[in-house]
Coordinates of C-alpha atoms in Angstrom, one line a residue:
Chain A
M25 CA 30.5 14.6 -25.4
S26 CA 32.6 13.1 -22.6
L27 CA 30.5 13.1 -19.5
P28 CA 32.5 12.0 -16.7
Q29 CA 32.4 7.9 -15.7
Y30 CA 31.9 6.8 -12.1
D31 CA 31.6 2.9 -11.4
Y32 CA 29.3 4.1 -8.8
V33 CA 27.1 7.2 -7.8
I34 CA 25.8 7.1 -4.8
I35 CA 22.9 9.9 -4.2
G36 CA 23.0 10.6 -0.2
A37 CA 25.3 10.7 2.6
G38 CA 23.7 10.0 5.4
P39 CA 24.4 6.7 7.3
A40 CA 23.3 4.2 4.4
G41 CA 25.9 6.4 1.9
M42 CA 28.4 6.7 3.7
A43 CA 28.8 3.3 4.6
A44 CA 27.7 2.2 0.9
A45 CA 30.3 4.6 -0.4
V46 CA 33.0 2.8 2.5
E47 CA 32.7 -0.5 1.7
A48 CA 32.4 0.1 -1.9
R49 CA 35.7 1.8 -2.3
Q50 CA 37.3 -1.5 0.0
H51 CA 36.2 -3.3 -3.5
G52 CA 38.3 -0.7 -5.8
L53 CA 35.7 0.9 -7.4
N54 CA 35.0 4.4 -8.6
V55 CA 32.8 6.8 -6.7
L56 CA 30.8 9.6 -6.8
V57 CA 28.6 10.6 -3.9
L58 CA 26.4 13.4 -4.7
D59 CA 24.2 15.2 -1.3
E60 CA 21.9 17.6 -0.9
Q61 CA 23.5 19.2 2.5
P62 CA 26.6 21.1 2.8
A63 CA 27.6 19.0 5.4
V64 CA 28.4 15.0 5.5
G65 CA 25.3 13.0 8.2
G66 CA 22.0 12.9 6.4
Q67 CA 19.2 14.6 8.4
I68 CA 19.9 11.9 12.0
Y69 CA 23.5 13.2 12.3
R70 CA 22.9 16.2 10.9
N71 CA 26.4 18.5 11.6
I72 CA 27.6 16.0 13.0
E73 CA 31.9 16.5 12.3
D74 CA 30.9 20.1 13.4
L75 CA 29.1 18.6 16.3
E76 CA 32.6 16.7 17.4
E77 CA 34.4 19.6 17.0
Q78 CA 33.0 22.6 17.5
R79 CA 30.8 21.8 20.3
P80 CA 32.5 18.6 22.1
D81 CA 29.4 19.1 25.2
E82 CA 26.8 18.3 23.2
F83 CA 27.8 16.1 20.6
Q84 CA 28.9 13.9 24.2
K85 CA 25.2 14.5 25.1
L86 CA 24.0 13.3 21.6
G87 CA 24.9 9.1 22.8
A88 CA 27.2 6.3 21.8
D89 CA 24.9 6.5 18.2
Y90 CA 27.0 9.7 17.3
Q91 CA 30.2 8.6 18.8
E92 CA 29.6 5.7 16.3
A93 CA 28.4 8.0 13.8
F94 CA 31.2 10.6 13.6
E95 CA 33.7 7.4 13.4
L96 CA 32.0 6.5 9.9
A97 CA 32.1 10.1 9.0
Q98 CA 35.9 9.7 9.4
R99 CA 36.0 6.6 7.8
F100 CA 34.3 8.1 4.9
R101 CA 36.5 11.5 4.6
A102 CA 39.2 8.6 4.5
S103 CA 37.7 6.5 1.8
G104 CA 38.6 8.3 -1.1
A105 CA 35.4 8.4 -3.2
E106 CA 34.6 11.6 -4.2
Y107 CA 31.9 13.6 -2.3
R108 CA 30.4 16.4 -3.7
P109 CA 28.1 18.3 -0.8
G110 CA 24.9 20.7 -1.6
R111 CA 24.4 19.5 -5.3
S112 CA 20.3 18.5 -6.1
I113 CA 19.9 16.0 -8.3
W114 CA 17.2 17.2 -10.2
Q115 CA 16.8 13.9 -13.3
I116 CA 18.2 10.5 -14.0
D117 CA 18.1 8.7 -17.5
P118 CA 17.0 5.3 -17.9
D119 CA 21.3 4.9 -19.1
L120 CA 21.9 6.0 -15.7
T121 CA 23.1 9.6 -16.8
L122 CA 22.6 12.1 -13.6
Y123 CA 21.7 15.6 -13.8
H124 CA 22.5 17.9 -10.9
I125 CA 22.4 21.5 -9.8
G126 CA 24.8 23.3 -7.1
Q127 CA 22.9 25.4 -4.6
D128 CA 24.9 28.4 -5.3
G129 CA 23.2 28.9 -8.5
G130 CA 25.8 27.5 -11.0
P131 CA 25.3 25.7 -14.3
S132 CA 23.8 22.3 -14.0
E133 CA 26.4 20.0 -14.2
T134 CA 26.3 15.9 -15.6
C135 CA 28.0 12.3 -15.3
H136 CA 27.4 9.2 -15.8
A137 CA 26.9 6.0 -13.8
Q138 CA 27.6 2.2 -14.1
R139 CA 25.2 1.5 -11.4
I140 CA 23.3 4.2 -8.5
L141 CA 22.6 3.9 -5.2
I142 CA 19.6 5.8 -3.9
A143 CA 20.0 6.6 -0.5
T144 CA 17.7 10.1 -0.1
G145 CA 16.0 8.9 3.5
A146 CA 13.0 9.8 5.4
M147 CA 10.8 12.9 5.8
E148 CA 8.0 14.3 8.1
R149 CA 4.6 12.9 7.3
P150 CA 2.9 15.6 6.3
M151 CA -0.7 15.8 8.1
P152 CA -2.4 18.5 7.2
F153 CA -4.6 20.2 9.8
P154 CA -6.3 24.0 9.7
G155 CA -3.5 26.6 10.5
W156 CA -0.3 23.9 9.9
T157 CA 0.6 26.9 8.0
L158 CA 1.1 29.2 10.4
P159 CA 5.2 30.7 10.4
G160 CA 6.0 28.7 14.3
V161 CA 3.5 25.5 13.2
L162 CA 7.4 23.4 12.6
A163 CA 8.2 19.6 11.5
C164 CA 9.5 18.6 14.8
T165 CA 12.7 17.5 12.9
A166 CA 13.2 21.0 12.5
A167 CA 13.6 21.9 15.4
D168 CA 16.3 19.1 16.0
V169 CA 17.8 20.4 12.7
L170 CA 18.0 24.1 13.8
Y171 CA 19.4 22.8 17.2
K172 CA 22.3 20.5 16.0
S173 CA 23.2 22.6 12.9
S174 CA 22.8 26.7 15.0
G175 CA 22.5 25.5 18.3
L176 CA 19.6 27.0 18.2
L177 CA 16.3 26.1 21.0
P178 CA 12.6 26.9 20.9
R179 CA 11.7 29.1 23.6
G180 CA 8.0 30.5 24.7
E181 CA 5.4 28.9 25.1
I182 CA 6.2 25.3 23.2
V183 CA 3.6 22.7 22.1
L184 CA 4.2 19.4 21.0
L185 CA 1.9 17.3 18.6
G186 CA 1.7 13.7 17.1
S187 CA 3.1 10.5 17.8
G188 CA 5.9 8.1 17.5
P189 CA 9.7 7.3 19.3
L190 CA 11.3 10.4 16.9
L191 CA 8.6 13.1 18.9
L192 CA 10.0 12.0 22.4
L193 CA 13.8 11.2 21.3
I194 CA 13.0 15.2 20.5
A195 CA 11.4 16.2 23.3
C196 CA 13.7 14.6 25.9
R197 CA 16.6 16.2 23.9
L198 CA 15.1 19.7 24.4
L199 CA 14.3 18.9 27.7
D200 CA 18.1 17.8 28.7
A201 CA 19.5 21.4 26.4
G202 CA 16.8 23.7 29.7
V203 CA 14.3 23.5 27.3
K204 CA 11.0 24.1 28.9
I205 CA 8.0 22.3 26.9
A206 CA 4.0 23.5 28.1
A207 CA 2.3 20.7 26.8
Y208 CA 2.8 17.0 24.6
L209 CA -0.6 16.6 22.6
D210 CA -0.3 12.5 22.0
T211 CA -2.6 11.6 19.5
N212 CA -1.9 8.1 19.6
P213 CA -4.8 5.9 19.4
H214 CA -5.6 4.3 23.2
L215 CA -5.9 0.7 21.3
A216 CA -2.7 0.7 19.9
P217 CA -0.3 -0.6 22.6
F218 CA -3.4 -4.1 22.4
Q219 CA -2.6 -4.1 18.4
A220 CA 1.2 -4.3 18.9
L221 CA 1.4 -6.7 21.6
P222 CA 2.0 -10.0 20.0
Y223 CA 5.1 -8.3 18.4
L224 CA 6.4 -7.6 21.5
P225 CA 8.6 -10.9 22.0
K226 CA 10.0 -10.5 19.3
A227 CA 10.7 -7.0 19.6
L228 CA 12.7 -8.2 23.3
R229 CA 15.6 -9.0 21.0
G230 CA 15.3 -5.5 20.3
H231 CA 15.5 -4.7 24.2
E232 CA 18.1 -1.7 24.0
Y233 CA 15.1 0.3 22.1
L234 CA 12.4 -0.7 24.2
R235 CA 14.4 0.2 28.0
K236 CA 15.7 3.9 25.6
G237 CA 11.7 4.3 24.7
I238 CA 10.7 3.8 28.4
A239 CA 13.3 5.5 29.9
M240 CA 11.9 8.6 27.1
L241 CA 8.6 8.3 29.0
W242 CA 9.4 8.6 32.5
Q243 CA 11.3 11.6 31.3
M244 CA 8.1 13.1 28.8
F245 CA 5.8 12.4 32.0
T246 CA 8.2 13.7 34.8
S247 CA 8.9 17.1 33.0
G248 CA 6.5 19.2 34.2
A249 CA 4.9 19.4 30.2
K250 CA 1.3 18.6 30.5
V251 CA 1.0 15.7 29.1
H252 CA -2.5 14.9 26.6
L253 CA -3.7 11.3 25.0
G254 CA -5.9 10.2 22.9
V255 CA -5.5 13.9 20.9
T256 CA -7.9 13.5 17.9
G257 CA -8.1 17.0 16.7
L258 CA -6.2 20.0 16.6
E259 CA -6.0 24.0 14.7
A260 CA -3.5 26.2 15.1
D261 CA -4.5 29.9 15.3
G262 CA -2.7 33.3 15.5
E263 CA -2.5 36.6 13.7
G264 CA 0.4 36.2 11.1
H265 CA 2.0 33.5 13.0
L266 CA 0.7 31.6 15.8
Q267 CA -0.5 32.3 18.5
K268 CA -3.0 29.4 20.5
V269 CA -4.0 25.5 19.5
R270 CA -6.8 24.0 19.9
F271 CA -7.1 20.4 20.0
Q272 CA -9.6 18.3 21.0
Q273 CA -9.4 14.2 22.5
G274 CA -12.2 11.8 21.0
S275 CA -15.5 13.8 21.4
A276 CA -15.0 15.4 24.2
P277 CA -15.0 19.5 24.3
W278 CA -11.9 21.7 22.5
K279 CA -9.6 22.9 25.0
E280 CA -7.1 26.2 24.0
L281 CA -3.6 26.7 24.7
P282 CA -1.2 29.9 24.1
A283 CA 1.4 28.8 22.3
D284 CA 4.3 30.1 20.5
L285 CA 5.4 27.1 18.5
L286 CA 4.3 24.1 17.7
L287 CA 6.4 21.1 16.5
L288 CA 4.5 18.2 15.0
H289 CA 5.3 14.3 14.4
H290 CA 3.5 12.2 12.5
G291 CA 6.5 10.2 11.8
V292 CA 8.9 9.6 8.8
V293 CA 8.3 8.0 5.3
P294 CA 10.8 7.4 2.5
N295 CA 11.3 10.3 0.4
I296 CA 10.8 8.3 -3.1
Q297 CA 11.4 11.8 -5.1
I298 CA 14.3 10.3 -7.6
T299 CA 12.9 6.4 -7.4
R300 CA 9.5 7.6 -8.6
Q301 CA 11.0 9.5 -11.4
L302 CA 13.3 7.0 -12.6
G303 CA 10.0 4.8 -13.0
C304 CA 11.3 2.5 -10.2
E305 CA 8.2 -0.3 -9.5
H306 CA 7.1 1.0 -5.9
T307 CA 4.7 -0.7 -3.5
W308 CA 2.2 0.7 -0.8
Y309 CA 2.5 -0.5 3.0
E310 CA -0.4 -0.6 4.7
K311 CA 0.9 -0.6 8.4
Q312 CA 2.8 2.7 8.1
R313 CA 0.7 4.1 4.9
Y314 CA 3.6 5.1 2.8
W315 CA 5.0 4.2 -0.6
E316 CA 7.9 2.1 -0.8
P317 CA 10.4 0.9 -3.6
V318 CA 9.9 -2.8 -4.3
L319 CA 13.5 -4.1 -3.4
D320 CA 15.4 -7.4 -3.1
Q321 CA 17.6 -8.0 0.0
W322 CA 20.7 -6.1 -1.9
G323 CA 18.2 -3.1 -2.3
N324 CA 18.3 -3.4 -6.2
T325 CA 14.9 -1.9 -7.4
S326 CA 12.6 -3.1 -10.4
I327 CA 15.3 -1.0 -12.9
E328 CA 18.6 -2.5 -13.7
N329 CA 21.4 -1.1 -12.3
V330 CA 19.7 1.0 -9.4
A331 CA 19.2 0.7 -5.4
V332 CA 18.0 2.1 -2.7
A333 CA 19.3 1.7 0.8
G334 CA 18.6 3.1 4.6
D335 CA 15.2 4.9 4.9
S336 CA 14.5 6.1 1.4
G337 CA 13.3 2.1 1.6
R338 CA 11.5 0.8 4.4
V339 CA 12.3 3.4 7.7
C340 CA 14.1 1.1 9.5
G341 CA 16.5 4.1 11.6
S342 CA 20.2 4.7 11.5
A343 CA 21.2 1.5 12.4
N344 CA 19.7 -0.6 9.3
S345 CA 21.0 2.4 7.0
V346 CA 24.1 1.7 7.2
L347 CA 23.8 -2.3 7.3
T348 CA 21.4 -2.0 3.6
G349 CA 24.1 0.6 2.6
R350 CA 26.8 -1.9 2.8
L351 CA 24.9 -4.8 1.4
A352 CA 24.4 -2.6 -2.1
A353 CA 27.9 -2.2 -2.1
L354 CA 28.7 -5.7 -2.2
E355 CA 26.3 -6.0 -5.2
T356 CA 27.5 -3.6 -7.1
A357 CA 31.0 -4.9 -6.3
R358 CA 29.8 -8.6 -7.5
A359 CA 27.6 -7.1 -10.3
L360 CA 31.0 -4.8 -11.4
G361 CA 33.1 -8.0 -11.3
K362 CA 35.5 -7.1 -8.0
I363 CA 34.7 -9.8 -5.4
D364 CA 33.0 -12.7 -6.3
L365 CA 29.3 -14.2 -5.8
A366 CA 31.0 -16.7 -3.2
Q367 CA 32.9 -13.3 -1.1
Q368 CA 30.0 -11.5 -1.5
T369 CA 27.8 -14.0 0.1
A370 CA 30.3 -14.6 3.5
L371 CA 31.3 -11.0 3.3
A372 CA 27.2 -10.0 3.8
A373 CA 26.8 -12.9 6.0
P374 CA 27.8 -10.6 8.9
L375 CA 25.5 -8.3 8.0
L376 CA 22.6 -10.1 7.5
K377 CA 22.8 -11.2 10.7
K378 CA 22.6 -8.5 12.2
Q379 CA 19.8 -6.8 10.1
D380 CA 18.1 -9.9 11.4
Q381 CA 18.7 -8.8 14.8
E382 CA 18.2 -4.7 14.6
L383 CA 14.9 -5.3 12.4
A384 CA 13.7 -7.3 15.3
I385 CA 11.6 -4.2 16.5
R386 CA 10.0 -3.3 13.8
P387 CA 7.1 -5.1 13.6
F388 CA 6.6 -3.7 16.9
L389 CA 7.1 0.1 16.2
D390 CA 5.3 -0.2 13.3
T391 CA 2.5 -1.1 15.0
L392 CA 2.5 0.5 17.8
F393 CA 2.5 4.2 16.0
P394 CA 0.1 4.2 13.2
P395 CA -0.7 7.0 11.9
R396 CA -4.4 7.6 11.9
H397 CA -7.5 8.4 9.9
P398 CA -8.5 11.3 11.7
W399 CA -4.8 13.1 10.6
L400 CA -4.3 11.0 7.4
V401 CA -7.8 12.2 6.1
P402 CA -8.2 15.8 7.6
K403 CA -11.8 16.2 9.2
N404 CA -12.4 20.0 8.3
E405 CA -12.9 20.2 4.6
E406 CA -11.5 23.7 4.7
T407 CA -7.6 22.6 5.4
L408 CA -5.5 23.1 2.8
V409 CA -3.3 20.6 1.7
C410 CA -1.3 21.3 -1.1
R411 CA 0.8 24.1 0.4
C412 CA 2.2 25.7 -2.7
E413 CA -1.0 26.0 -4.6
E414 CA -3.4 26.4 -1.4
V415 CA -5.5 23.4 -2.2
R416 CA -8.4 22.1 -0.1
V417 CA -9.6 18.9 0.9
R418 CA -13.3 20.5 -0.4
E419 CA -11.7 20.6 -3.9
I420 CA -9.8 17.8 -3.7
R421 CA -13.0 15.7 -3.4
D422 CA -14.8 18.0 -5.7
A423 CA -12.5 16.7 -8.1
V424 CA -12.7 13.2 -7.5
R425 CA -16.8 13.9 -7.6
L426 CA -16.6 15.0 -11.2
G427 CA -14.7 12.2 -12.0
A428 CA -10.9 12.4 -11.4
L429 CA -9.6 9.3 -9.5
S430 CA -6.2 9.5 -9.4
P431 CA -3.8 12.3 -8.6
D432 CA -2.9 12.6 -12.1
R433 CA -6.4 13.2 -13.1
V434 CA -6.9 15.7 -9.6
K435 CA -4.0 17.5 -10.4
P436 CA -4.5 19.5 -13.7
M437 CA -8.5 20.4 -12.3
V438 CA -7.0 21.9 -8.7
R439 CA -3.2 22.3 -9.0
C440 CA -2.3 20.6 -6.2
G441 CA 0.6 18.7 -6.9
M442 CA 2.0 21.4 -9.3
G443 CA 3.5 23.8 -7.1
P444 CA 7.9 24.2 -6.2
C445 CA 7.3 21.0 -3.4
Q446 CA 6.0 19.0 -6.9
A447 CA 4.0 16.7 -4.6
R448 CA 6.1 16.0 -1.7
M449 CA 4.1 17.6 1.4
C450 CA 0.9 16.7 -0.3
G451 CA 1.5 13.5 -2.1
L452 CA 0.7 11.3 0.1
T453 CA -2.7 12.7 1.4
V454 CA -4.0 13.4 -1.5
S455 CA -3.9 9.5 -2.2
E456 CA -5.3 9.3 1.0
I457 CA -8.1 12.0 0.2
I458 CA -8.9 10.3 -3.5
A459 CA -9.0 7.1 -1.6
D460 CA -11.2 8.1 1.5
E461 CA -14.1 9.2 -1.3
R462 CA -13.9 6.6 -3.3
Q463 CA -14.2 4.5 -0.1
V464 CA -10.9 2.1 -1.6
S465 CA -7.5 1.4 -0.3
P466 CA -5.0 4.5 -1.5
A467 CA -2.8 1.0 -3.4
D468 CA -5.6 1.6 -5.8
V469 CA -6.0 5.5 -5.3
G470 CA -1.7 5.6 -7.0
Y471 CA 0.5 8.2 -6.3
F472 CA 1.3 11.4 -8.4
R473 CA 3.1 10.7 -11.5
V474 CA 6.4 12.1 -10.2
R475 CA 9.0 13.9 -13.6
S476 CA 12.0 15.8 -13.6
P477 CA 12.7 18.2 -13.1
I478 CA 12.0 17.0 -9.8
K479 CA 14.1 19.9 -8.2
P480 CA 13.2 23.4 -9.8
V481 CA 16.2 24.5 -12.6
T482 CA 16.6 27.6 -13.7
L483 CA 16.7 28.1 -17.5
G484 CA 20.0 30.2 -16.9
Q485 CA 20.9 26.3 -15.1
L486 CA 20.4 24.5 -17.9
T487 CA 22.0 26.5 -20.2
G488 CA 25.7 25.0 -21.1
V489 CA 23.7 20.8 -19.9
E490 CA 25.2 18.6 -23.1
Chain B
M29 CA 11.1 32.0 18.9
F30 CA 14.6 30.5 18.8
Q31 CA 16.8 31.7 21.0
S32 CA 20.5 31.1 20.1
P33 CA 23.0 30.0 21.9
P34 CA 25.1 32.5 23.9
N35 CA 29.0 32.1 23.4
V36 CA 29.3 31.6 20.3
A37 CA 31.8 33.8 17.5
K38 CA 28.9 35.8 14.9
T39 CA 31.8 36.5 11.9
I40 CA 29.5 36.4 8.8
Q41 CA 27.9 39.8 8.6
I42 CA 24.7 39.6 6.5
T43 CA 21.6 41.8 6.1
F44 CA 18.3 41.3 5.5
E45 CA 15.9 43.2 4.8
E46 CA 17.9 46.6 4.5
K47 CA 19.4 45.7 7.9
T48 CA 22.5 43.7 8.4
Y49 CA 23.6 41.2 11.7
Q50 CA 26.8 39.4 12.5
V51 CA 25.4 36.0 12.2
A52 CA 26.7 32.8 13.7
P53 CA 28.8 30.8 10.4
A54 CA 28.4 27.6 8.7
Q55 CA 24.5 27.7 9.2
T56 CA 22.2 28.0 7.0
V57 CA 20.4 31.3 5.5
A58 CA 16.9 30.5 7.9
A59 CA 18.3 29.2 10.6
A60 CA 21.0 32.4 10.8
L61 CA 17.2 34.6 10.4
M62 CA 15.4 32.3 13.1
G63 CA 18.5 33.3 15.5
E64 CA 17.9 37.0 14.9
G65 CA 14.2 36.1 15.3
H66 CA 12.9 36.2 12.3
L67 CA 10.0 33.6 11.4
M68 CA 8.6 35.3 8.9
L69 CA 10.6 34.9 5.7
R70 CA 7.5 35.4 2.6
K71 CA 4.4 35.2 1.9
S72 CA 1.9 33.0 0.0
L73 CA 1.7 33.0 -4.3
V74 CA -2.1 32.6 -3.7
S75 CA -3.6 34.6 -1.0
G76 CA -0.4 36.4 0.6
E77 CA -0.5 34.8 3.8
T78 CA 2.4 34.3 5.8
R79 CA 4.6 31.8 5.4
A80 CA 8.0 30.3 7.1
A81 CA 10.4 28.0 7.4
F82 CA 8.4 23.9 7.7
C83 CA 10.7 21.5 7.2
M84 CA 14.2 22.7 7.3
M85 CA 15.4 19.7 5.5
G86 CA 14.2 21.3 1.6
I87 CA 11.1 19.2 1.5
C88 CA 8.5 21.9 1.3
F89 CA 10.0 25.5 -0.3
D90 CA 7.8 27.6 2.8
C91 CA 11.3 28.7 2.8
L92 CA 12.4 30.4 -0.4
L93 CA 13.9 33.9 -0.5
E94 CA 16.0 36.5 -2.6
I95 CA 19.0 36.2 -1.9
D96 CA 21.5 38.5 -4.2
G97 CA 19.3 39.0 -6.5
Q98 CA 18.1 35.6 -6.9
P99 CA 14.7 34.2 -6.5
N100 CA 13.0 31.7 -4.8
Q101 CA 16.4 30.3 -3.1
Q102 CA 15.9 27.7 -0.6
S103 CA 17.3 29.0 2.4
C104 CA 17.6 26.5 4.8
M105 CA 19.7 24.8 2.1
I106 CA 21.6 28.0 1.7
Q107 CA 25.4 28.7 3.9
V108 CA 25.5 32.1 5.0
R109 CA 28.0 34.0 3.4
E110 CA 30.0 37.3 4.0
G111 CA 28.4 40.2 2.2
M112 CA 24.5 37.9 1.5
N113 CA 22.2 40.3 0.5
I114 CA 18.3 38.5 1.1
Q115 CA 15.0 40.3 0.9
R116 CA 11.6 38.5 1.5
Q117 CA 9.5 37.6 -1.1
L118 CA 6.5 39.2 0.0
K119 CA 3.8 39.8 -3.6
K120 CA 1.5 37.9 -4.4
G121 CA 2.1 35.4 -7.1
E122 CA 6.2 36.3 -7.0
C123 CA 7.9 33.3 -8.5
A124 CA 9.7 32.4 -11.5

């Protein structure tokens, strides 16, 4: 049996994956890039090549970082790395054999890597509330994807809910495109700005981000959208699709709004499906309440020859993703004997300096937008937590009371995490609910054991796997 | 609840629930259907409640459709192709 062999297999063609591929090719490595999406750019720079070519006016509006990302995409295309779009990983073996399938339903393919880089980015943090499965309720990044990839704009009564810079950014992008936003429900705790204050001096080193943030706030507050601050509760309602939302601020009476679309955002969390399946060590990041793989400065995980770059490590944004991608590629070039330690150190020095500058604002942002409790653990016990198997808060609490003290114990009792999404949408909430019920930290409760296949594979696709 | 851009060349023909639509190329099935006003894509397996695409990036699996006879396809990940035949999955418990 002879599998296709690569020095370096990179999973993900977003900013981190593309930057790593370009760097690795410069040092003569044989590189394969597998990406689930049909085009390069990841989620943040989704459809970037097509946008630049087909919709130049809209591309210009997206700003200077899109120009830079477009140039990165061009360098990636010219790098000589083998690029396979539309491929999903469903298993990686400890010897770094990778199994992947296409969106076309074709047979599974297998290859082998000397070293692997996981650059699978981040995903929206799911925060359940009653009615969040109704058609018309979407993640705010879904609206962004629809705009960038298809030019679709929301219409009707549009309500945004959540907190954080990405929600503001997407809101402002919609406003720029002429969309009228009816209401903006901000869930950030009133105290958060005071708690973030100690981190402000350091954050001033990233003043360009602060300036952008203030400009976006100004645009939102003057846009004509009704802004409601300190929102602590939400319900979506409608017959077959969203028709209205009800919300509460603190202990004030509930208010109702008509709504055709509800766009949600509670920050993003690392996509750790692959690092979990591989068995990499993870740790609980308390400030943003998510799991992240344990990494060194080169992105190395606890498993030899497996590294992580970009937001699938810790969520730090696209500019940092590019830097971590390049650092990881330098480590691989050294590990495979293409450069020596002195060369690696010299090449990394300017990248590490830039990274220090880039990360200056993160402690401020991570404190300013804390995921807060009424959203992490829904108060309404009938709220669906697991969308696939339709498991409610009450059922999970009951399982804990019966002695199931971890997600893997709760899972066989109530089926949460056993549907096609394989706990991507409920995993964090299940850990939070168990922790809440037990009055301990999610760090003590742990997460689901993620097993292969991490994407649904048909028997037909499996035939032919060697 | 989503508006298609004006002046876009709709060069691909797809069939959804026995009706044909002209849609723009280089977009996913879920996006193309939303552009044609179809938000609801399936019914849930357990309760039969209506569902639609939620994340648009391959995470939530709420956009599953039958495409060219293959059930449970992630329609937010698959590009439209000429002549594609798409059906909703409406039965309870209908999952491979």
